[in-house]
Rosetta silent file (secondary structure, phi, psi, omega in degrees, C-alpha in Angstrom):
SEQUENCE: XXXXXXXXXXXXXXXXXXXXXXXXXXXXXXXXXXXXXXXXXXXXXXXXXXXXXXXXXXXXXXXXXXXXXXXXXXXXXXXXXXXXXXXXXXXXXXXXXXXXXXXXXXXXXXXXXXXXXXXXXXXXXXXXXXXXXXXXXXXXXXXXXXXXXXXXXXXXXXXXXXXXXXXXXXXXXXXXXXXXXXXXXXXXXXXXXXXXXXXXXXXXXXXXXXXXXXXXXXXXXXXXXXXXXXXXXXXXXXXXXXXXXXXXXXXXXXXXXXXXXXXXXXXXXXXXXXXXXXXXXXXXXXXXXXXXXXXXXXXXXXXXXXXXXXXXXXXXXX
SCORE:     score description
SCORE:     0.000 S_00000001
   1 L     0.000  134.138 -174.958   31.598   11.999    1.978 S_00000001
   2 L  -109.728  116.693  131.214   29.517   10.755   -1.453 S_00000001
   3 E  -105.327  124.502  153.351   25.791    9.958   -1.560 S_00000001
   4 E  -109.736  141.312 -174.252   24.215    8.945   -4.842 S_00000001
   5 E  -104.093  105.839 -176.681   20.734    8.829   -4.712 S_00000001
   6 E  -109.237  152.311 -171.408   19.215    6.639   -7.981 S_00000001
   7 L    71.613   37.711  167.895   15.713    7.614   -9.161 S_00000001
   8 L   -25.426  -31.894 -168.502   16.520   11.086   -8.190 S_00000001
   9 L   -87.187   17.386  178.118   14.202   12.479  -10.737 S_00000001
  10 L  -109.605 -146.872  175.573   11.204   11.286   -8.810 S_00000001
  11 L   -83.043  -47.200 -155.469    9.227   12.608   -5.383 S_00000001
  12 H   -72.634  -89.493 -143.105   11.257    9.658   -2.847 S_00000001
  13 H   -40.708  -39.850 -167.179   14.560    9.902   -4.492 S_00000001
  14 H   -73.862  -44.238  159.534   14.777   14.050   -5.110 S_00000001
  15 H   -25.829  -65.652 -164.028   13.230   14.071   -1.269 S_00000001
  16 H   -68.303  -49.622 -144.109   16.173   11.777    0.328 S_00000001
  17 H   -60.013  -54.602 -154.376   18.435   13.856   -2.003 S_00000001
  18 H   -85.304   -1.130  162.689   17.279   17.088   -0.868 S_00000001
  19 H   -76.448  -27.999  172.030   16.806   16.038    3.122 S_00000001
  20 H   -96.546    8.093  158.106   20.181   15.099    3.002 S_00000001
  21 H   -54.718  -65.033 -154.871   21.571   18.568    1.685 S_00000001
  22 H   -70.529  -46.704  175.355   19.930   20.511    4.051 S_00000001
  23 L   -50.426  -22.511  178.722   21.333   18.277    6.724 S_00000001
  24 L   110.606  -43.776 -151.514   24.473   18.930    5.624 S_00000001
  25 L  -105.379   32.482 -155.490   26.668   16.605    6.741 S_00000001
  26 L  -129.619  148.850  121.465   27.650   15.050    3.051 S_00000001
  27 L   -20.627  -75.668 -168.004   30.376   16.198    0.371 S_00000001
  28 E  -142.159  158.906  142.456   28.420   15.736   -2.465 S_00000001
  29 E  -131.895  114.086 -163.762   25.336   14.173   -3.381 S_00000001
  30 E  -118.403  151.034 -159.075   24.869   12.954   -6.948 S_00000001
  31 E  -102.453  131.869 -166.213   21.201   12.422   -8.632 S_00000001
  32 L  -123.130  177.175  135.206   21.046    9.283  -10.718 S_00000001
  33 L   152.617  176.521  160.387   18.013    8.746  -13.028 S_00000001
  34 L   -44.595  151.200 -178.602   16.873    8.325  -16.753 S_00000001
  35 L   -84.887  139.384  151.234   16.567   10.303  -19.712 S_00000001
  36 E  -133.493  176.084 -168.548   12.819   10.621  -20.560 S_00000001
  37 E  -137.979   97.227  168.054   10.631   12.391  -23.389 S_00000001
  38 E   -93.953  130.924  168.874    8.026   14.685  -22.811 S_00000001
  39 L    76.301   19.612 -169.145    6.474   16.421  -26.107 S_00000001
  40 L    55.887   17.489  173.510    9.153   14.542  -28.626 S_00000001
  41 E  -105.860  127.716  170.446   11.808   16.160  -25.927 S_00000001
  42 E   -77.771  138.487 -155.978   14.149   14.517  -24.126 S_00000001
  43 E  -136.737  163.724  176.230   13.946   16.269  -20.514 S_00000001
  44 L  -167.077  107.156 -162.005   16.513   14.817  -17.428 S_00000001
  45 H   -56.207  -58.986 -150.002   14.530   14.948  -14.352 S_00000001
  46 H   -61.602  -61.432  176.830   17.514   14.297  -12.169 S_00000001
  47 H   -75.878   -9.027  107.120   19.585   17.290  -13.240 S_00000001
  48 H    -7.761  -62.159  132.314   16.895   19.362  -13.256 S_00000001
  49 H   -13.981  -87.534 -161.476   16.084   18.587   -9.903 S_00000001
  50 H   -44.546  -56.904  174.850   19.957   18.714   -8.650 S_00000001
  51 H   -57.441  -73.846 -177.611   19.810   22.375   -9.959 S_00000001
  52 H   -25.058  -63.630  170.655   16.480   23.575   -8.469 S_00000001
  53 H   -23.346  -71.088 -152.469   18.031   21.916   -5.104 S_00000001
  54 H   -93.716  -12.774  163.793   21.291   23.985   -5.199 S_00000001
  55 H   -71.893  -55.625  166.985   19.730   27.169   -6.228 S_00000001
  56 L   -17.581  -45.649 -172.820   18.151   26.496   -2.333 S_00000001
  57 H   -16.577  -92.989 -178.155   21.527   26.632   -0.852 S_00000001
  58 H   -19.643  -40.178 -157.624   21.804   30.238    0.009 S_00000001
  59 H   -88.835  -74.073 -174.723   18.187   30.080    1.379 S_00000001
  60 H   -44.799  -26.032 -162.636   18.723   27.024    3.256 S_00000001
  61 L    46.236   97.646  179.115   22.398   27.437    4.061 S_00000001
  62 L  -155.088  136.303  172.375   23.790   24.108    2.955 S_00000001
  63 L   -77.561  -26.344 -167.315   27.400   23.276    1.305 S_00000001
  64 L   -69.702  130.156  168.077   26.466   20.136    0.123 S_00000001
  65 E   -54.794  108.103  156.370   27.000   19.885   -3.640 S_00000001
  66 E   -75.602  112.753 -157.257   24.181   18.463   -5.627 S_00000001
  67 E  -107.697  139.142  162.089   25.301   16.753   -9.196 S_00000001
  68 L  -102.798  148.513 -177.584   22.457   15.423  -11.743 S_00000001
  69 L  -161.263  166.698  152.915   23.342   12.876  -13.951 S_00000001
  70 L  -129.765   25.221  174.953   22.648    9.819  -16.172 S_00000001
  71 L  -111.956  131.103 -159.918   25.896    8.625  -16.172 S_00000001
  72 H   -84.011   -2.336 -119.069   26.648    6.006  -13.398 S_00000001
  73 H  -101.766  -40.685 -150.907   30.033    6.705  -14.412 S_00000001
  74 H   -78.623  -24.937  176.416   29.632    9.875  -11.866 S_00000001
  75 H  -103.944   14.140  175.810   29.042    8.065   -8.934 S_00000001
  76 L   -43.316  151.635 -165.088   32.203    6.326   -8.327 S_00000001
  77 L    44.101   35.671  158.212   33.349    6.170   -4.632 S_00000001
  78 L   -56.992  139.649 -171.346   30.311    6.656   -3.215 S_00000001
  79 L   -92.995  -27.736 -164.681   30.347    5.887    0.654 S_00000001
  80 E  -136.409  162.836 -165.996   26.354    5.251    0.779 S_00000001
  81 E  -137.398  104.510 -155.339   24.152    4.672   -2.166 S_00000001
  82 E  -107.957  119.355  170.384   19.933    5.226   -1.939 S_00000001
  83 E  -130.998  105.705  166.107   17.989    3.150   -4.562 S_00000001
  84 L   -79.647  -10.057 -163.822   14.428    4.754   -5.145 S_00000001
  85 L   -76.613  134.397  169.339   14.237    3.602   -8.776 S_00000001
  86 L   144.553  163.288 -174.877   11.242    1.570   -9.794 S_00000001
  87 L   -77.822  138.828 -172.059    7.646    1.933  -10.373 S_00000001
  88 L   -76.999 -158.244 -171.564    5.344    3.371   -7.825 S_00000001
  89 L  -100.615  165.362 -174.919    2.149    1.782   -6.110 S_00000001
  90 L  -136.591  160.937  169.712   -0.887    3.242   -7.765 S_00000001
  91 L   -39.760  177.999 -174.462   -4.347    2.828   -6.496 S_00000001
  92 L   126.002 -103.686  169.934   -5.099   -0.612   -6.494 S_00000001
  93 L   -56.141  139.809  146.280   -1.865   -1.924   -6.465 S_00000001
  94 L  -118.438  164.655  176.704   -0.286   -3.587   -3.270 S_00000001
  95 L   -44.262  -23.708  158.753    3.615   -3.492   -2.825 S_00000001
  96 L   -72.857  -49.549 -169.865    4.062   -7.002   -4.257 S_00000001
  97 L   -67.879   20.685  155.398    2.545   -6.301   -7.676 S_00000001
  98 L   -97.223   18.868 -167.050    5.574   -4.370   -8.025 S_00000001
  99 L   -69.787  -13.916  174.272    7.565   -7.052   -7.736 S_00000001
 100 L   -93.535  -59.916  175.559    9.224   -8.410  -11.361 S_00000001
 101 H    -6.831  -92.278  157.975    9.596   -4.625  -12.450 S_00000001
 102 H   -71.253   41.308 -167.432   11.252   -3.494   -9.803 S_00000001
 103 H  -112.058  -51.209  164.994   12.677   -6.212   -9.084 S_00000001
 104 H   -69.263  -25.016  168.155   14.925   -5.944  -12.918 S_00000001
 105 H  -103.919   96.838   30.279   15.669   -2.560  -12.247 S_00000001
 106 H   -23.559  -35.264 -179.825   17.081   -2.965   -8.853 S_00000001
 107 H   -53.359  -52.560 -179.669   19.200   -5.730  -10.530 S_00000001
 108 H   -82.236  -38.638 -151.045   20.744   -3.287  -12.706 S_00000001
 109 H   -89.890  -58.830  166.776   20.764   -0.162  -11.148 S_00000001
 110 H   -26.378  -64.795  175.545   23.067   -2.506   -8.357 S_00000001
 111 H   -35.373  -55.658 -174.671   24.779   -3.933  -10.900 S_00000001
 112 H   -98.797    6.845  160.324   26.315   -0.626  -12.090 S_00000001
 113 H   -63.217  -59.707 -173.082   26.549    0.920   -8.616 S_00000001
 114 H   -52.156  -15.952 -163.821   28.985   -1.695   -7.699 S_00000001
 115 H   -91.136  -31.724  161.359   30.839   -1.486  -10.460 S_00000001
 116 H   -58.689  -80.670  -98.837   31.727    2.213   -9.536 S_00000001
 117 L  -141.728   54.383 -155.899   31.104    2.365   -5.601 S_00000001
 118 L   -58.354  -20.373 -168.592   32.723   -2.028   -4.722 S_00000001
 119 L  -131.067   35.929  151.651   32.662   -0.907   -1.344 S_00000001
 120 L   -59.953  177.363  167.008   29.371    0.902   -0.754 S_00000001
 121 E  -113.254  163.115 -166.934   26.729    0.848    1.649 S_00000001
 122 E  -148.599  121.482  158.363   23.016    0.315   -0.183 S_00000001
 123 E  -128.314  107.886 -154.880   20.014    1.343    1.387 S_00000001
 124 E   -62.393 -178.889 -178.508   17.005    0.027   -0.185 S_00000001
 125 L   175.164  -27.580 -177.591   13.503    2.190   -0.779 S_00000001
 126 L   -67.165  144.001 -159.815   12.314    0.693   -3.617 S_00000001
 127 L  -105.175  117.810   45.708    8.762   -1.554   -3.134 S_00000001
 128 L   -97.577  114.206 -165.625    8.219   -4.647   -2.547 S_00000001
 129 H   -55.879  -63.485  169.343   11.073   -3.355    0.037 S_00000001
 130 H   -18.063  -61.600 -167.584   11.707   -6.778    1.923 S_00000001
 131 H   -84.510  -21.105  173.339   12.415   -8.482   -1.419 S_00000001
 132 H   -65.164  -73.600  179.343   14.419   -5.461   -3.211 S_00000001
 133 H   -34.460  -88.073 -173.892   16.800   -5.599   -0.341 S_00000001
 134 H   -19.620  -96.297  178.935   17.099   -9.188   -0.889 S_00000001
 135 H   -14.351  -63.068  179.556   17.694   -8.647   -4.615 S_00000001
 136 H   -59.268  -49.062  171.502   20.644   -5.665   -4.228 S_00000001
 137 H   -75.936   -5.159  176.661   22.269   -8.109   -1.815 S_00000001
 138 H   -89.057  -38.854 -159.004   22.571  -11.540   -3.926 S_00000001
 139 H   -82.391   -9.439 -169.262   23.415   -9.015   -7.086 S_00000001
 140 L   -60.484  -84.575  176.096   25.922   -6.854   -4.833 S_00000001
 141 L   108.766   22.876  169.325   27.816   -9.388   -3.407 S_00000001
 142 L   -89.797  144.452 -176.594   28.413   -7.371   -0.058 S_00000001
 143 L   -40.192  149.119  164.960   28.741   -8.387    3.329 S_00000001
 144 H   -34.350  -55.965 -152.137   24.928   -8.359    4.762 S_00000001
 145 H   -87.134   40.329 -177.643   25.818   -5.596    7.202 S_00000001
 146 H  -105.787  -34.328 -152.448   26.328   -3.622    3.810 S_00000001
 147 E  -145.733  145.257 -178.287   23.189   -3.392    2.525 S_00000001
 148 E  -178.315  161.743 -175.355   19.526   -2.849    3.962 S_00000001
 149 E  -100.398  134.134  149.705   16.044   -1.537    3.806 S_00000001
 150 L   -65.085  108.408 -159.755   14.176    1.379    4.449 S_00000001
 151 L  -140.408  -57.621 -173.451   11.142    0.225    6.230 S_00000001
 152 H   -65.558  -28.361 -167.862   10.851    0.758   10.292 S_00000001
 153 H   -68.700  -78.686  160.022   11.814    4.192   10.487 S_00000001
 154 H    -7.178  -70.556  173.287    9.005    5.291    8.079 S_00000001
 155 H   -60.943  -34.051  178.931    6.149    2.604    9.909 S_00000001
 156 H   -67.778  -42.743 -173.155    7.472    3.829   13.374 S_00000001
 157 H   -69.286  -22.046  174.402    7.143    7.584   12.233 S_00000001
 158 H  -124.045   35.769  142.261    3.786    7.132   11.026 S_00000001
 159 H   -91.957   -5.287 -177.667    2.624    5.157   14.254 S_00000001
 160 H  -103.234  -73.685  161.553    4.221    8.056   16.208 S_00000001
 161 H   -56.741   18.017  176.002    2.446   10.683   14.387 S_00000001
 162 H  -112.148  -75.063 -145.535   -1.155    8.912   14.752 S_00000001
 163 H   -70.067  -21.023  160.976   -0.650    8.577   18.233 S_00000001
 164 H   -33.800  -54.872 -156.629    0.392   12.289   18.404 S_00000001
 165 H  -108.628   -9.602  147.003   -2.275   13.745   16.855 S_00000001
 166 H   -54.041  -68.735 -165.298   -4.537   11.189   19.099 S_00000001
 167 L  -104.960   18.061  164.348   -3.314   12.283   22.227 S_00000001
 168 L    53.212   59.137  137.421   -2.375   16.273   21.030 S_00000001
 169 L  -109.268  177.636 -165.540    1.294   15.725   22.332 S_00000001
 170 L  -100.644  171.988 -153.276    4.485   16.297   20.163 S_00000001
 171 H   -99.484  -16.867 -170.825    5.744   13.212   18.141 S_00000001
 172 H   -92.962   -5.033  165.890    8.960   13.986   19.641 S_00000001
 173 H   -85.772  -10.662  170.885    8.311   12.647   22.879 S_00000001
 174 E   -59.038   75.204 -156.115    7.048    9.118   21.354 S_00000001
 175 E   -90.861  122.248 -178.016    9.279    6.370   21.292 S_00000001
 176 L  -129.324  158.716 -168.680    8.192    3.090   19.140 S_00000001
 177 L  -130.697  131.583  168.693    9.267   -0.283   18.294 S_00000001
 178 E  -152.051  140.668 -172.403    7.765   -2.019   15.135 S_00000001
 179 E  -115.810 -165.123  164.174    9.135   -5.397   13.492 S_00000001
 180 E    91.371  163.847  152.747    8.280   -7.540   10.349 S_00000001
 181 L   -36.716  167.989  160.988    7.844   -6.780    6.776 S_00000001
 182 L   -60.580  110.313 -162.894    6.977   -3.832    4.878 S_00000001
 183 L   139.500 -174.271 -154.576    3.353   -4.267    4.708 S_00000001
 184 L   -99.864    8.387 -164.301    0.083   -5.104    5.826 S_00000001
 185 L  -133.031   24.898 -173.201    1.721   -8.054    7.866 S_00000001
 186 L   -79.245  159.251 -157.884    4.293   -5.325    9.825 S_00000001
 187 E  -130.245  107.071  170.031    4.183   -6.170   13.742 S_00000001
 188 E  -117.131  152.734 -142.938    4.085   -2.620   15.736 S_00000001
 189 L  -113.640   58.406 -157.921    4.876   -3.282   19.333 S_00000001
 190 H   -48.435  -39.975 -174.199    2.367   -1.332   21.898 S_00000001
 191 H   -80.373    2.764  154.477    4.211   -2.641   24.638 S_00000001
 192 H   -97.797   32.878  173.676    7.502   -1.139   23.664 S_00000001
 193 L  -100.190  152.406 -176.184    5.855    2.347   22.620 S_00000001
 194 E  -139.952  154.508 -168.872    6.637    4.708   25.397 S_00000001
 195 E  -126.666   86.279 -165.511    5.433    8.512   25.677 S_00000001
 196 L    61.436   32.731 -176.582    8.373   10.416   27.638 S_00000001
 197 L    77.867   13.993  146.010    9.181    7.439   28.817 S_00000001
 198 E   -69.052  115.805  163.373    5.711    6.350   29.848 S_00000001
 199 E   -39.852  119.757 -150.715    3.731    3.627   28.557 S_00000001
 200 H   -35.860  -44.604 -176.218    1.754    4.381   25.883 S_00000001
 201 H   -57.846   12.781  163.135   -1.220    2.582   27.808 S_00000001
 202 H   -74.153  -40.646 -160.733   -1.486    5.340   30.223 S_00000001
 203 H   -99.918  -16.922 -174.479   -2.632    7.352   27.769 S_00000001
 204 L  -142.786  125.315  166.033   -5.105    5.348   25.389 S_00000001
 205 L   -33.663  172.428 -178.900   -7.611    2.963   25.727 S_00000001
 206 L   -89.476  -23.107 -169.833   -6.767   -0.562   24.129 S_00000001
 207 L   -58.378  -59.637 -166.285   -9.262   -0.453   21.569 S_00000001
 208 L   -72.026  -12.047 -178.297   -8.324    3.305   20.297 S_00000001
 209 L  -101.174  -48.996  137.645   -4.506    2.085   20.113 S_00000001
 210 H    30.904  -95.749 -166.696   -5.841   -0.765   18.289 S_00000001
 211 H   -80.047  -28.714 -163.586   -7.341    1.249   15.646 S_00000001
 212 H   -87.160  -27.380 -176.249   -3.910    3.600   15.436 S_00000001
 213 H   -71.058  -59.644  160.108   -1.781   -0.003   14.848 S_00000001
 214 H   -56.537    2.327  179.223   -3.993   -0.895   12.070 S_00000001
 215 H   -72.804  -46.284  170.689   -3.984    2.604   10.636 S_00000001
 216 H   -50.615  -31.091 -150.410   -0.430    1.886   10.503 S_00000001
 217 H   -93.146  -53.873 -177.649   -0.317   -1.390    8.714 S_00000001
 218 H   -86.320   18.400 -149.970   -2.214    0.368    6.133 S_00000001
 219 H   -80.443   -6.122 -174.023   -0.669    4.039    6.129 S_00000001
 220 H   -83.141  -43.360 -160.997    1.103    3.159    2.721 S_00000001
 221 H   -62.729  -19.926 -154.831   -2.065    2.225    1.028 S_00000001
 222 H   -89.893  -35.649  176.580   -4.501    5.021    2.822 S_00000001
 223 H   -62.491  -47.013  172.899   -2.155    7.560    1.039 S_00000001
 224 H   -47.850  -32.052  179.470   -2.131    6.403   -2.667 S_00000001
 225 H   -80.330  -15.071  155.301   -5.640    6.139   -2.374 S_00000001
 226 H   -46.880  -68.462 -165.351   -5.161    9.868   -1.109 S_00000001
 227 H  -116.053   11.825  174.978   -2.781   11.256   -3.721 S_00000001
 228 L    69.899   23.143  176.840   -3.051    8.639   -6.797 S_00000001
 229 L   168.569  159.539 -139.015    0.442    7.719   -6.061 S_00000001
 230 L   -80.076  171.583  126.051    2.768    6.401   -3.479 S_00000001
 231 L    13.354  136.938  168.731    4.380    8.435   -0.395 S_00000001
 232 L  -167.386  -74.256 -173.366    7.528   10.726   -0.679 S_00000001
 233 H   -43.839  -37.424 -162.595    8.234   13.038    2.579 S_00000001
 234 H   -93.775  -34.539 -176.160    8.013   10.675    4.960 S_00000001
 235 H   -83.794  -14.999  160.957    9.927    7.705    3.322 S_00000001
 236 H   -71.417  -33.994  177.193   12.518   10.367    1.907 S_00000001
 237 H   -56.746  -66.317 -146.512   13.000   11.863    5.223 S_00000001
 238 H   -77.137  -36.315  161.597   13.566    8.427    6.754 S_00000001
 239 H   -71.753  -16.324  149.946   16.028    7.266    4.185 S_00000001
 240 H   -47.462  -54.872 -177.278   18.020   10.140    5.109 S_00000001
 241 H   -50.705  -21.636 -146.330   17.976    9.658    8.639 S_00000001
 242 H  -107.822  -21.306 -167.761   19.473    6.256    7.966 S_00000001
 243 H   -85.336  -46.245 -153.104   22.028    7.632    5.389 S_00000001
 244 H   -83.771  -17.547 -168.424   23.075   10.488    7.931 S_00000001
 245 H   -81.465  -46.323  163.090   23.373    7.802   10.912 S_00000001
 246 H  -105.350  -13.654  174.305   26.226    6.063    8.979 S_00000001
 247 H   -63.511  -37.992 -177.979   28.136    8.385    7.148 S_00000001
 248 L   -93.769   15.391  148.110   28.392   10.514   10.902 S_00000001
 249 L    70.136   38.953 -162.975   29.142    7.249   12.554 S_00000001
 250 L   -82.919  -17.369 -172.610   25.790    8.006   15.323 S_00000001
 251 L    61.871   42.523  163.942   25.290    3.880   16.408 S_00000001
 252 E   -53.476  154.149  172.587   21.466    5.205   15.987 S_00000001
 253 E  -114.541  100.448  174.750   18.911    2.454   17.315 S_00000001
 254 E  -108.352 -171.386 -177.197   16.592    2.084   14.131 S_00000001
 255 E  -113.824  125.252  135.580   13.837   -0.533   12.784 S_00000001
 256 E  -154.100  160.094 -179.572   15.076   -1.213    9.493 S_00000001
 257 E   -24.060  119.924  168.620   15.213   -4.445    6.950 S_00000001
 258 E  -165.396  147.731 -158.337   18.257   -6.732    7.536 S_00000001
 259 E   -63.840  141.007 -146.196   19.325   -9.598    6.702 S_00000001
 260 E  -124.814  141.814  171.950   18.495  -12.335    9.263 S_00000001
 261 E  -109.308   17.882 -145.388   20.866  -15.469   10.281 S_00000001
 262 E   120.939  -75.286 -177.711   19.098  -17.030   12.611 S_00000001
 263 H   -28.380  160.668 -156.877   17.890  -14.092   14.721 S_00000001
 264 H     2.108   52.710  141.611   13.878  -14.193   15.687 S_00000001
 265 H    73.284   33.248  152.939   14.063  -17.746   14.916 S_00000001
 266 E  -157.556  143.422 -178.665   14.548  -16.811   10.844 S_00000001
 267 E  -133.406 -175.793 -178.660   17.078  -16.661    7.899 S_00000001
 268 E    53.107   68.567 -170.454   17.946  -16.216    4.695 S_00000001
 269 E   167.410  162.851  176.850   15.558  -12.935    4.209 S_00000001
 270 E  -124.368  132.931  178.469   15.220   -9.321    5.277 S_00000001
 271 E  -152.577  147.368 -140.451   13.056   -8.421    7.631 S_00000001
 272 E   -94.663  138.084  169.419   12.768   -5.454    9.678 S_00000001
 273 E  -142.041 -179.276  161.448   14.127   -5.454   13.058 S_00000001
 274 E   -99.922  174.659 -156.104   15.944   -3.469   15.124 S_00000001
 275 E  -147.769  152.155  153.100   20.253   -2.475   14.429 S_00000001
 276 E   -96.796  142.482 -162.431   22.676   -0.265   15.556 S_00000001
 277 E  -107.174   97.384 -179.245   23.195    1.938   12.802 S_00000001
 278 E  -175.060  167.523  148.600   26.887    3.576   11.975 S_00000001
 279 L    45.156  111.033  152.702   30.324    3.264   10.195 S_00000001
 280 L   116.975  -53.365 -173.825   30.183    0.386    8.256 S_00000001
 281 E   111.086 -140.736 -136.197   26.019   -0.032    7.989 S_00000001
 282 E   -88.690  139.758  169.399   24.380   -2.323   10.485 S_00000001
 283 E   -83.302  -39.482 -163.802   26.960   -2.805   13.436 S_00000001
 284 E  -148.642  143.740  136.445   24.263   -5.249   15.628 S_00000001
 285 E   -98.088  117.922  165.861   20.943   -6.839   15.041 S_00000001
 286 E   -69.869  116.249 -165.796   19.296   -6.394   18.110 S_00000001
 287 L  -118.118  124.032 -175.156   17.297   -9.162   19.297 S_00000001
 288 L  -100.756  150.753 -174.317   14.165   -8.033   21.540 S_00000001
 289 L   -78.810  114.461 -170.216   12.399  -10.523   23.661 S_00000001
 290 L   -87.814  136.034  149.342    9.260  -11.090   21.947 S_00000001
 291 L   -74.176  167.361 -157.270    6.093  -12.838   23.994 S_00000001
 292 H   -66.285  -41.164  155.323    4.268  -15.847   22.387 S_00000001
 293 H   -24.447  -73.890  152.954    1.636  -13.468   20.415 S_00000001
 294 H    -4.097  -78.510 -167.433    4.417  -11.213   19.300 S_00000001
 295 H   -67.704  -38.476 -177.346    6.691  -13.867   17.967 S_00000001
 296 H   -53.666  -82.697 -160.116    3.411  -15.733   16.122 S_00000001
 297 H   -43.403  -13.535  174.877    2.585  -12.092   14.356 S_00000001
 298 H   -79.002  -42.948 -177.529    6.821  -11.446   13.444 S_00000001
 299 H   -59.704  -60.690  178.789    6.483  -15.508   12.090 S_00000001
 300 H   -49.375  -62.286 -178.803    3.306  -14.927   10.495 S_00000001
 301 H   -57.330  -76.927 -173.546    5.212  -11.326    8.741 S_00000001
 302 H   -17.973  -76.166  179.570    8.224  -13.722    8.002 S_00000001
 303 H   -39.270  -50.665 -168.732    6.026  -16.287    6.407 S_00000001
 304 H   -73.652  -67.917 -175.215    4.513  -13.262    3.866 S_00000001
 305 H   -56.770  -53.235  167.100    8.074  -12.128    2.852 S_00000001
 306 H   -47.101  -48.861 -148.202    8.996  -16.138    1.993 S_00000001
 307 H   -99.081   -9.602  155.826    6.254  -16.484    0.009 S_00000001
 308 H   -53.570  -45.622 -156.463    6.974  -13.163   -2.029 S_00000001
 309 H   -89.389  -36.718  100.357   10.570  -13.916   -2.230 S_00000001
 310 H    35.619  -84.835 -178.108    9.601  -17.164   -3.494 S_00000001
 311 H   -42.349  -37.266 -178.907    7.293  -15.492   -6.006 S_00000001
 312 H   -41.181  -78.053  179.845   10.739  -13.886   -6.626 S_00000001
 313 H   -65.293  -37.145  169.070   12.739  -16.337   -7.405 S_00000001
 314 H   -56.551  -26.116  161.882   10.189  -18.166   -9.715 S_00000001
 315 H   -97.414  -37.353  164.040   10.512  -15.776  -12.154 S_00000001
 316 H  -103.781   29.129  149.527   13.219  -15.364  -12.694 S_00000001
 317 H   -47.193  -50.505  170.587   13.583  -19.096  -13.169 S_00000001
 318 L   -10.265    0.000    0.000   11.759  -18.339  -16.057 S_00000001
C-alpha cells in the first residue's frame, strides 16, 4: 500500500506522513513538496524530512518506507493521496482568506496526482477545507465517494479533549458527534456526546458545555493566535486516522467533509457529516436525525460554505 502525502515539507503534511509510519500499516509513503531557497540555497524540505523520519525507524520500530521528492513522477499508484499544500492561517486571517491561493494550488497539485495515481483516494487538509474538497473533486474527476475532507475528526477531537480536561476523565471514554463546515459555523452535537456511554449532561452544567462548544468553533483560531501559525498534531494525526481507516478496510464511523446529494436537505457541496469509512473511501453517508434547532444551525453552516464556494467560483470566472 502507497500514501503520498503533498506539502510534506511543512508541520500538517510531515505530521500525517510521520503518524502514518509509525502506524505502520502502509508500504511506502512518499513526501511531495517544493524546492525552496534559503540563503541563495536551494534546500528540499520534503526529503529532508523523509530522511529525519526514517532515521526514527529503529527507535520507533516501523517498516514503512519514507521517500522525499519533488517529482510527482514518484507517486504513481498511490492507493490514498493527503493534500496539505497551501498557505497557512496566520494571525488575523480566517480560513476563507485562504481561499484563491489555495485554492490554485490544490488545482494543480490534483491535477498531477491524477495523472500518476487515476484511481486514488484524496483526502483533503488544506484550508478553506469545505471548498478545497470541492475544488480536488471537479479537477479530479472521481466518483464523490473518492475524495473528501479532513474536518470532523480534528473538531470532534478537540471537543473531546476540552471536555476531558473539564471533567479530569480520559478523552478515550468520550464519544462525539459534530456536523457542518470547517469553521466558526461547525454544529457540535451535545446531545449525541456520550461519556462511557453516558450523556454528557450528567456530567456538566449546560452553560459550562456551552462554553466548551464555542471553544470548539474557535479552537483553529485560539491556536494561531497561540503559535503565529496554524495547527499541525492534531489535524496530522486525524488525517491519518482517516488514511489508515481505508487502506485497512476498518468501516470506521467518522465526521468528515463529503459530498452531499440530497442528504440533510443539501447538495452540490461538502460538508461534514458522518460516513463509514473503508475500501474504496466513503462507503455510506450517514444521515442522523437532526431536531428543528439542529437542522437550522447544519442549514445556517451549509449556507456559509455556499457563499464561500460561490466566492469560489467568481474568481475564477475572472
Amino acid at each position: 500500500m502507497k500514501v503520498t502525502v503533498v506539502g510534506a515539507g511543512g508541520n500538517v503534511g510531515s505530521t500525517v506522513s510521520m503518524a502514518v509510519a509509525q502506524r505502520d500499516f502502509a508500504k511506502e509513503v512518499v513526501m511531495v513538496d517544493i524546492v525552496q531557497e534559503k540563503n541563495g540555497n536551494k534546500i528540499y524540505p520534503s526529503k529532508g524530512r523523509a530522511l529525519d523520519q526514517w532515521e526514527s525507524s529503529p527507535i520507533h520500530k516501523f517498516d514503512t518506507r519514507l521517500t522525499g521528492t519533488v517529482d510527482y513522477e514518484d507517486t504513481a499508484g498511490s492507493d490514498v493521496c493527503v493534500i496539505t499544500a497551501g498557505v497557512p492561517r496566520r494571525p488575523g486571517m480566517s480560513r476563507d482568506d485562504l481561499l484563491e491561493t489555495n485554492a490554485n494550488i490544490v488545482q494543480s497539485v490534483t491535477e498531477q496526482l491524477i495523472e500518476h495515481s487515476p484511481d486514488t483516494i484524496l483526502v483533503i487538509v488544506s484550508n478553506p477545507l469545505d471548498v478545497m474538497a470541492q475544488v480536488a473533486y471537479e479537477t479530479s474527476g472521481l466518483d464523490s465517494s473518492r475524495v473528501m475532507g479532513m474536518a470532523g475528526i480534528l473538531d470532534t477531537a478537540r471537543y473531546r479533549s476540552f471536555l476531558a480536561e473539564e471533567l479530569d476523565v480520559s478523552p478515550k471514554d468520550i464519544q462525539a458527534l459534530l456536523l457542518g463546515g470547517h469553521g466558526d459555523t461547525m454544529v457540535p452535537l451535545p446531545r449525541f456526546t456520550t461519556i462511557a456511554g453516558m450523556p454528557v449532561t450528567q456530567f456538566i452544567d449546560e452553560d459550562k458545555l456551552e462554553e466548551i462548544v464555542e471553544r470548539t468553533k474557535g479552537g483553529g483560531g485560539e491556536l494561531v493566535n497561540l503559535m503565529g501559525t496554524s495547527a499541525w498534531y492534531a489535524p496530522g494525526a486525524a488525517a491519518a486516522q482517516m488514511v489508515e481507516a481505508i487502506i485497512l478496510d476498518q468501516n470506521r464511523i467518522f465526521p468528515c467533509a463529503a459530498y452531499l446529494n440530497g442528504e440533510y436537505g443539501h447538495e452540490d457541496l461538502f460538508l461534514g457529516v458522518p460516513v463509514k469509512l473503508g475500501e474504496g473511501g466513503i462507503k455510506q453517508i450517514i444521515e442522523v436525525d437532526l431536531n428543528a434547532e439542529e437542522q437550522e444551525l447544519m442549514d445556517t453552516s451549509a449556507d456559509h460554505v455556499h457563499s464561500v464556494l460561490a466566492e469560489f467560483r467568481e474568481l475564477m470566472d475572472k
